[in-house]
JSON list of C-alpha atoms in Angstrom, two decimals:
[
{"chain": "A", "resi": 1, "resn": "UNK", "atom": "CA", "xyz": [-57.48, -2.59, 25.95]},
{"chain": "A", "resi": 2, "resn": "UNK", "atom": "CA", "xyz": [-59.59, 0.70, 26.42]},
{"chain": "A", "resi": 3, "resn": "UNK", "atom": "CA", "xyz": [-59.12, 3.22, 29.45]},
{"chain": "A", "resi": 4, "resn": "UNK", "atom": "CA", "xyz": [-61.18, 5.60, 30.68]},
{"chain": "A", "resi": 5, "resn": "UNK", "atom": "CA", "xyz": [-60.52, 8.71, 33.26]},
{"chain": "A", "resi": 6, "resn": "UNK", "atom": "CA", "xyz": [-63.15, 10.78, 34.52]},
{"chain": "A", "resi": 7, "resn": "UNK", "atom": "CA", "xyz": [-62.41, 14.07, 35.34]},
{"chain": "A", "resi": 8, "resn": "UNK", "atom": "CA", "xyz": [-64.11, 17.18, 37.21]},
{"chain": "A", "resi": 9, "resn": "UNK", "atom": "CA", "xyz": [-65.86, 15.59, 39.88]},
{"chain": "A", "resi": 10, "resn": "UNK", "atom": "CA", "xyz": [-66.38, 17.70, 42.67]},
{"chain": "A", "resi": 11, "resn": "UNK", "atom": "CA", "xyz": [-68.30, 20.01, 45.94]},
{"chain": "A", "resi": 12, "resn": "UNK", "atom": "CA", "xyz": [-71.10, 21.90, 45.07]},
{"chain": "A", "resi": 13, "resn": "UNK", "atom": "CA", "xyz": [-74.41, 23.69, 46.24]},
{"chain": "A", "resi": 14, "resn": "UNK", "atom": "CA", "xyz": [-77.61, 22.41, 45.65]},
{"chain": "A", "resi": 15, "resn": "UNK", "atom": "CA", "xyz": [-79.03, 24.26, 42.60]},
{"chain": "A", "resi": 16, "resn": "UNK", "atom": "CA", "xyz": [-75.30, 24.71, 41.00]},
{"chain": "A", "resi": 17, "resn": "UNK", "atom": "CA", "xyz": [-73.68, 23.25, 38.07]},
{"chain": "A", "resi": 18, "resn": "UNK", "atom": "CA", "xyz": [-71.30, 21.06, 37.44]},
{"chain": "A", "resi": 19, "resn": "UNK", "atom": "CA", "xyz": [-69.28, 19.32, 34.35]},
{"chain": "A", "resi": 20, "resn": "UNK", "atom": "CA", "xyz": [-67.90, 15.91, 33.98]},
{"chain": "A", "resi": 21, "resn": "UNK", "atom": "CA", "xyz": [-65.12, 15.02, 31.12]},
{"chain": "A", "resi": 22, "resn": "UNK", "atom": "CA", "xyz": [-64.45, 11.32, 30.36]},
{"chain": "A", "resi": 23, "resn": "UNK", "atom": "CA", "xyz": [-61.00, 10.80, 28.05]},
{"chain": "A", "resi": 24, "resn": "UNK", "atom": "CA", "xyz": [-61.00, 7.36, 26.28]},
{"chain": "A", "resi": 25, "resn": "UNK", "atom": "CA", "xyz": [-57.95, 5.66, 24.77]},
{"chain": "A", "resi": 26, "resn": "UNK", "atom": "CA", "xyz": [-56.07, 3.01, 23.85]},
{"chain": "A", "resi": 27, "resn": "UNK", "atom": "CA", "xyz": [-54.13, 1.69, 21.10]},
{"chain": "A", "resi": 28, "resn": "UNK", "atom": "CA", "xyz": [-56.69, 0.32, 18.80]},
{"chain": "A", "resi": 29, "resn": "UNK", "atom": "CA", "xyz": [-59.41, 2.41, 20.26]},
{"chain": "A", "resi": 30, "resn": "UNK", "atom": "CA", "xyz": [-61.96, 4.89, 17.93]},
{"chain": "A", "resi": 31, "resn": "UNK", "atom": "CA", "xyz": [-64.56, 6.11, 20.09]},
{"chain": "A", "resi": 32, "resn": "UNK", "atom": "CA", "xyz": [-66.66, 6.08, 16.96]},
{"chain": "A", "resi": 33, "resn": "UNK", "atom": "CA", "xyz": [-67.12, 2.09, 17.62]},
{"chain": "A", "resi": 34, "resn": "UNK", "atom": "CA", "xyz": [-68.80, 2.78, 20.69]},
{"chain": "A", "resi": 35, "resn": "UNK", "atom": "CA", "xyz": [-72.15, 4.18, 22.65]},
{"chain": "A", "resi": 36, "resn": "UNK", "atom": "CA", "xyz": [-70.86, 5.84, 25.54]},
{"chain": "A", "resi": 37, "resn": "UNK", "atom": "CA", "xyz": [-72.57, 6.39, 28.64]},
{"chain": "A", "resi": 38, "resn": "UNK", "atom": "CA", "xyz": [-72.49, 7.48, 32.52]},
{"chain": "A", "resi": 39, "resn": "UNK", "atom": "CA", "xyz": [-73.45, 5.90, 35.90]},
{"chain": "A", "resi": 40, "resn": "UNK", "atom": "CA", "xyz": [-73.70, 6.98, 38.96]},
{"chain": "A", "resi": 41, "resn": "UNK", "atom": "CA", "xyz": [-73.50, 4.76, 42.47]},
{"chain": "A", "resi": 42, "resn": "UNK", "atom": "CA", "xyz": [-74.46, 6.73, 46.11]},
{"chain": "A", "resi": 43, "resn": "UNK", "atom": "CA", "xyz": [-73.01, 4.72, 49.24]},
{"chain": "A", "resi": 44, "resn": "UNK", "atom": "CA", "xyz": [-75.32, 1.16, 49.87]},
{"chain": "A", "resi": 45, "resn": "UNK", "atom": "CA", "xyz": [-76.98, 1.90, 46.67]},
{"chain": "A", "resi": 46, "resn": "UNK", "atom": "CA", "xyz": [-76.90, -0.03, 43.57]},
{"chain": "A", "resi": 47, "resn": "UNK", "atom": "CA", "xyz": [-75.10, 1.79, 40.32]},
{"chain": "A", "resi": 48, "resn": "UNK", "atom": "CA", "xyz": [-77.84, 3.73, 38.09]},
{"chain": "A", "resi": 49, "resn": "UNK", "atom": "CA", "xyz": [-77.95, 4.38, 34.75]},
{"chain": "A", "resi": 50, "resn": "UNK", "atom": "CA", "xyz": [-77.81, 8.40, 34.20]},
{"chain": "A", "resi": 51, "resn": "UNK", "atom": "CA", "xyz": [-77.48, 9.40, 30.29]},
{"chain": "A", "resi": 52, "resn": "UNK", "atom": "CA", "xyz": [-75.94, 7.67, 27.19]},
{"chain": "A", "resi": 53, "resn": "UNK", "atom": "CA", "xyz": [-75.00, 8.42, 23.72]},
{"chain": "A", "resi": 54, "resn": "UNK", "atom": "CA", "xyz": [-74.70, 7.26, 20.49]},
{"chain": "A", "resi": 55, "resn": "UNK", "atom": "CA", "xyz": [-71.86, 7.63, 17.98]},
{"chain": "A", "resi": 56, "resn": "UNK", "atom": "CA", "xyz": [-73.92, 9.49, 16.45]},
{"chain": "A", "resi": 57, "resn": "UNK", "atom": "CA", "xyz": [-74.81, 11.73, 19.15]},
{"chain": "A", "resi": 58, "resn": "UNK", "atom": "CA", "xyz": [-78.63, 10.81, 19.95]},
{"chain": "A", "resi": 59, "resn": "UNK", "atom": "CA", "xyz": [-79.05, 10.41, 23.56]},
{"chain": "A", "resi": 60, "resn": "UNK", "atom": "CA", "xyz": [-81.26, 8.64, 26.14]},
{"chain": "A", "resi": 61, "resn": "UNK", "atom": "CA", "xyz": [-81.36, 10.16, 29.85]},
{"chain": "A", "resi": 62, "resn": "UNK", "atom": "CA", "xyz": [-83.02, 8.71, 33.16]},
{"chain": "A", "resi": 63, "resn": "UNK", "atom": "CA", "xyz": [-86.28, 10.38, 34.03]},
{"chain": "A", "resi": 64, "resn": "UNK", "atom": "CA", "xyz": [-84.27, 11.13, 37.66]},
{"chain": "A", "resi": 65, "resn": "UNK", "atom": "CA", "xyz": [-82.16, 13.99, 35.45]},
{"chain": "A", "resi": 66, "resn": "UNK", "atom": "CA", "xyz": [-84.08, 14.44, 32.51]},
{"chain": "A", "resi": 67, "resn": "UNK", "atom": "CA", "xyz": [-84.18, 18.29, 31.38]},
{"chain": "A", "resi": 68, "resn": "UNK", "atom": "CA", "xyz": [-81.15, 18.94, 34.35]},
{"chain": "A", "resi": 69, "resn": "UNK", "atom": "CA", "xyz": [-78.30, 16.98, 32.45]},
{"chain": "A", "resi": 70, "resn": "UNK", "atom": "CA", "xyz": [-76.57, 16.93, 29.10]},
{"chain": "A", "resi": 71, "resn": "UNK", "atom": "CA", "xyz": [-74.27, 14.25, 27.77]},
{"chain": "A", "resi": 72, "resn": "UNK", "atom": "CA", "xyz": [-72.33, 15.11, 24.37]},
{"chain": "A", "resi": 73, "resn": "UNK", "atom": "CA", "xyz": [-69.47, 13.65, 22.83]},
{"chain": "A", "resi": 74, "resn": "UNK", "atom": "CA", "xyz": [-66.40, 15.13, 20.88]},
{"chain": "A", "resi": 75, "resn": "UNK", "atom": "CA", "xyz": [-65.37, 12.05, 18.76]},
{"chain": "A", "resi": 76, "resn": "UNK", "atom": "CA", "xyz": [-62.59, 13.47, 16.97]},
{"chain": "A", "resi": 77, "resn": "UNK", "atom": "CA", "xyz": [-60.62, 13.55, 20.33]},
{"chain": "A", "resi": 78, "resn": "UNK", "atom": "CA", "xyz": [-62.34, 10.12, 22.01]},
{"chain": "A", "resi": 79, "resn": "UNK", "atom": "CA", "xyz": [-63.79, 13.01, 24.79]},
{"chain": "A", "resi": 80, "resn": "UNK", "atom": "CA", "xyz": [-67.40, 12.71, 26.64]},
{"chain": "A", "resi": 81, "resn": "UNK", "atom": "CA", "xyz": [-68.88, 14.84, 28.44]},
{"chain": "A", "resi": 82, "resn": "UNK", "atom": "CA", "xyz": [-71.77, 15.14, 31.23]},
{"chain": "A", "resi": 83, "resn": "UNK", "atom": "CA", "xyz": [-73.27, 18.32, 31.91]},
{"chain": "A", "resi": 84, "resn": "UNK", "atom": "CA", "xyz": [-75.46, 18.85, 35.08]},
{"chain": "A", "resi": 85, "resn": "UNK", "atom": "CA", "xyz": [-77.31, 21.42, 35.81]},
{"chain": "A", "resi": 86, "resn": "UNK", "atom": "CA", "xyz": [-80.03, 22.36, 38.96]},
{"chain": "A", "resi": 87, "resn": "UNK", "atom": "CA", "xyz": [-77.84, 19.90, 41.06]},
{"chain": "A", "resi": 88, "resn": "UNK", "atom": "CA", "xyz": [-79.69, 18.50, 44.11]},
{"chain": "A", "resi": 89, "resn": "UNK", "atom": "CA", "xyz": [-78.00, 16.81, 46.83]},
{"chain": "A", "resi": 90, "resn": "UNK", "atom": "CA", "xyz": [-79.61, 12.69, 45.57]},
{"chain": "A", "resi": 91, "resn": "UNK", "atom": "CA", "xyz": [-77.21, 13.21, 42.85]},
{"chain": "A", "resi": 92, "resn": "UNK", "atom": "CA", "xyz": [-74.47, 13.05, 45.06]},
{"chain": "A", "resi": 93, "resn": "UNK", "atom": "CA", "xyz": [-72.32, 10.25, 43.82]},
{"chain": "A", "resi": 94, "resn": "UNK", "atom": "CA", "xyz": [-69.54, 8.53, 42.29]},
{"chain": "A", "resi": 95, "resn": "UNK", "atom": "CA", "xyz": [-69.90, 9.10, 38.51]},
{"chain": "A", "resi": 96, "resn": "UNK", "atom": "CA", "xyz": [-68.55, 6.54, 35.72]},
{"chain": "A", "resi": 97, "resn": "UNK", "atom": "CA", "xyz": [-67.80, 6.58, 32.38]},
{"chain": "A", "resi": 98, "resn": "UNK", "atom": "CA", "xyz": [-68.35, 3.35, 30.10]},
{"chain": "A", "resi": 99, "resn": "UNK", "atom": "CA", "xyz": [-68.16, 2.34, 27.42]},
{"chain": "A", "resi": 100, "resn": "UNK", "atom": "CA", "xyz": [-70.77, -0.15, 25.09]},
{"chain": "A", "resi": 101, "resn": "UNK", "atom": "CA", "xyz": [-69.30, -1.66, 21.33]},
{"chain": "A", "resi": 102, "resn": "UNK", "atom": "CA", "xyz": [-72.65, -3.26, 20.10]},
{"chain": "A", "resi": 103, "resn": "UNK", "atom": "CA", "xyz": [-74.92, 0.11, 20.38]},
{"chain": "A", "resi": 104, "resn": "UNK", "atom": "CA", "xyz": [-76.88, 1.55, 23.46]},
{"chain": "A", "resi": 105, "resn": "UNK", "atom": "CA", "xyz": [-78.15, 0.50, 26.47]},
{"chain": "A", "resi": 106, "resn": "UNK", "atom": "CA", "xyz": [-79.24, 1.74, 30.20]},
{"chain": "A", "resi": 107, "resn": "UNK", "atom": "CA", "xyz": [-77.92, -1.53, 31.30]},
{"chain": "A", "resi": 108, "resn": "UNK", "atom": "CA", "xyz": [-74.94, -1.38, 33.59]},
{"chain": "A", "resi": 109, "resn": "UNK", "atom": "CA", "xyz": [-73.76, -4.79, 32.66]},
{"chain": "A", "resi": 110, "resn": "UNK", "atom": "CA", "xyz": [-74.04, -4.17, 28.76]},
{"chain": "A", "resi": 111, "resn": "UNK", "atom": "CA", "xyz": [-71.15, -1.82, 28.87]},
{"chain": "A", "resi": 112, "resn": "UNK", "atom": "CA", "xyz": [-67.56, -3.12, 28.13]},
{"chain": "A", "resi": 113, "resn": "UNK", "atom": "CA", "xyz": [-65.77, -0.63, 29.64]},
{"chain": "A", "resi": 114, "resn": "UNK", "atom": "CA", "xyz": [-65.66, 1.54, 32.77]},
{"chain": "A", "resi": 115, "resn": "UNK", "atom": "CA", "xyz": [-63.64, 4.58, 34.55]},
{"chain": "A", "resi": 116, "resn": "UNK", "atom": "CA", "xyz": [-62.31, 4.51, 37.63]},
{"chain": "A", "resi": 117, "resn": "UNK", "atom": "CA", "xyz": [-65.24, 7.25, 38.39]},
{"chain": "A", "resi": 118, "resn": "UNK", "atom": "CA", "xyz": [-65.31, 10.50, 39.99]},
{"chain": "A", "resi": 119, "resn": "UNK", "atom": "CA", "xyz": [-66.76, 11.74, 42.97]},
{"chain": "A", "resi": 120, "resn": "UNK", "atom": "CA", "xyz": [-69.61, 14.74, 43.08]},
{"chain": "A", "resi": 121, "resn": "UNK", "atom": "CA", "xyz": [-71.10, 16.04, 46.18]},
{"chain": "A", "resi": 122, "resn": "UNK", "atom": "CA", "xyz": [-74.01, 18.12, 46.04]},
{"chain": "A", "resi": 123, "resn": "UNK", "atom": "CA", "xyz": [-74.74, 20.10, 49.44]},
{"chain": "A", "resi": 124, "resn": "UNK", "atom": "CA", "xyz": [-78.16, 20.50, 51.17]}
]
């Protein structure tokens, strides 16, 4: 019984930055438990792993966004967040936010959980 809402999806220009948020909850629900992680799913395309992290805080990113994203976590209020930098317009997207109980994966079908996702446009 976990939710998650993405927030601060949006239009930008191609080199620009943008931030995602990602608020878990739930009654039961310690975002210490879990890896969390984002995808990402263009129109006809197939949904893509993009960065996750560990309760801990290590973190494994695509090679698409490696060096031009940041995922980081604040557990104490069940936030995550997805910084993106150097934007180009193939990360235009819908963005989700999961969630994974037994550790991490890049796997979209390990993750327990999803957001309803968030929508970020990246002009040409």
């Amino acid at each position: 019984q976990v939710q998650l809402v993405e927030s601060g999806g949006g239009l930008v220009q191609a080199g620009g930055s943008l931030s995602l948020s990602c608020a878990a909850s739930g009654r039961t629900f310690s975002i210490n438990a879990y890896a969390m992680g984002w995808f990402r799913q263009a129109p006809g395309k197939e949904r893509e792993f993009v960065a996750a992290i560990r309760s801990g805080g290590s973190t494994v990113y695509a090679d698409s966004v490696k060096g031009r994203f940041a995922i980081s976590r604040d557990n104490t209020k069940n936030l995550v967040f997805l910084r993106m930098n150097s934007l180009k317009p193939e990360d235009t997207a819908i963005y989700y936010c999961a969630a994974r109980w037994n550790g991490i994966s890049v796997s979209t079908s390990a993750y327990d959980y999803w957001g309803q996702g968030t929508q970020v446009t990246v002009s040409s």
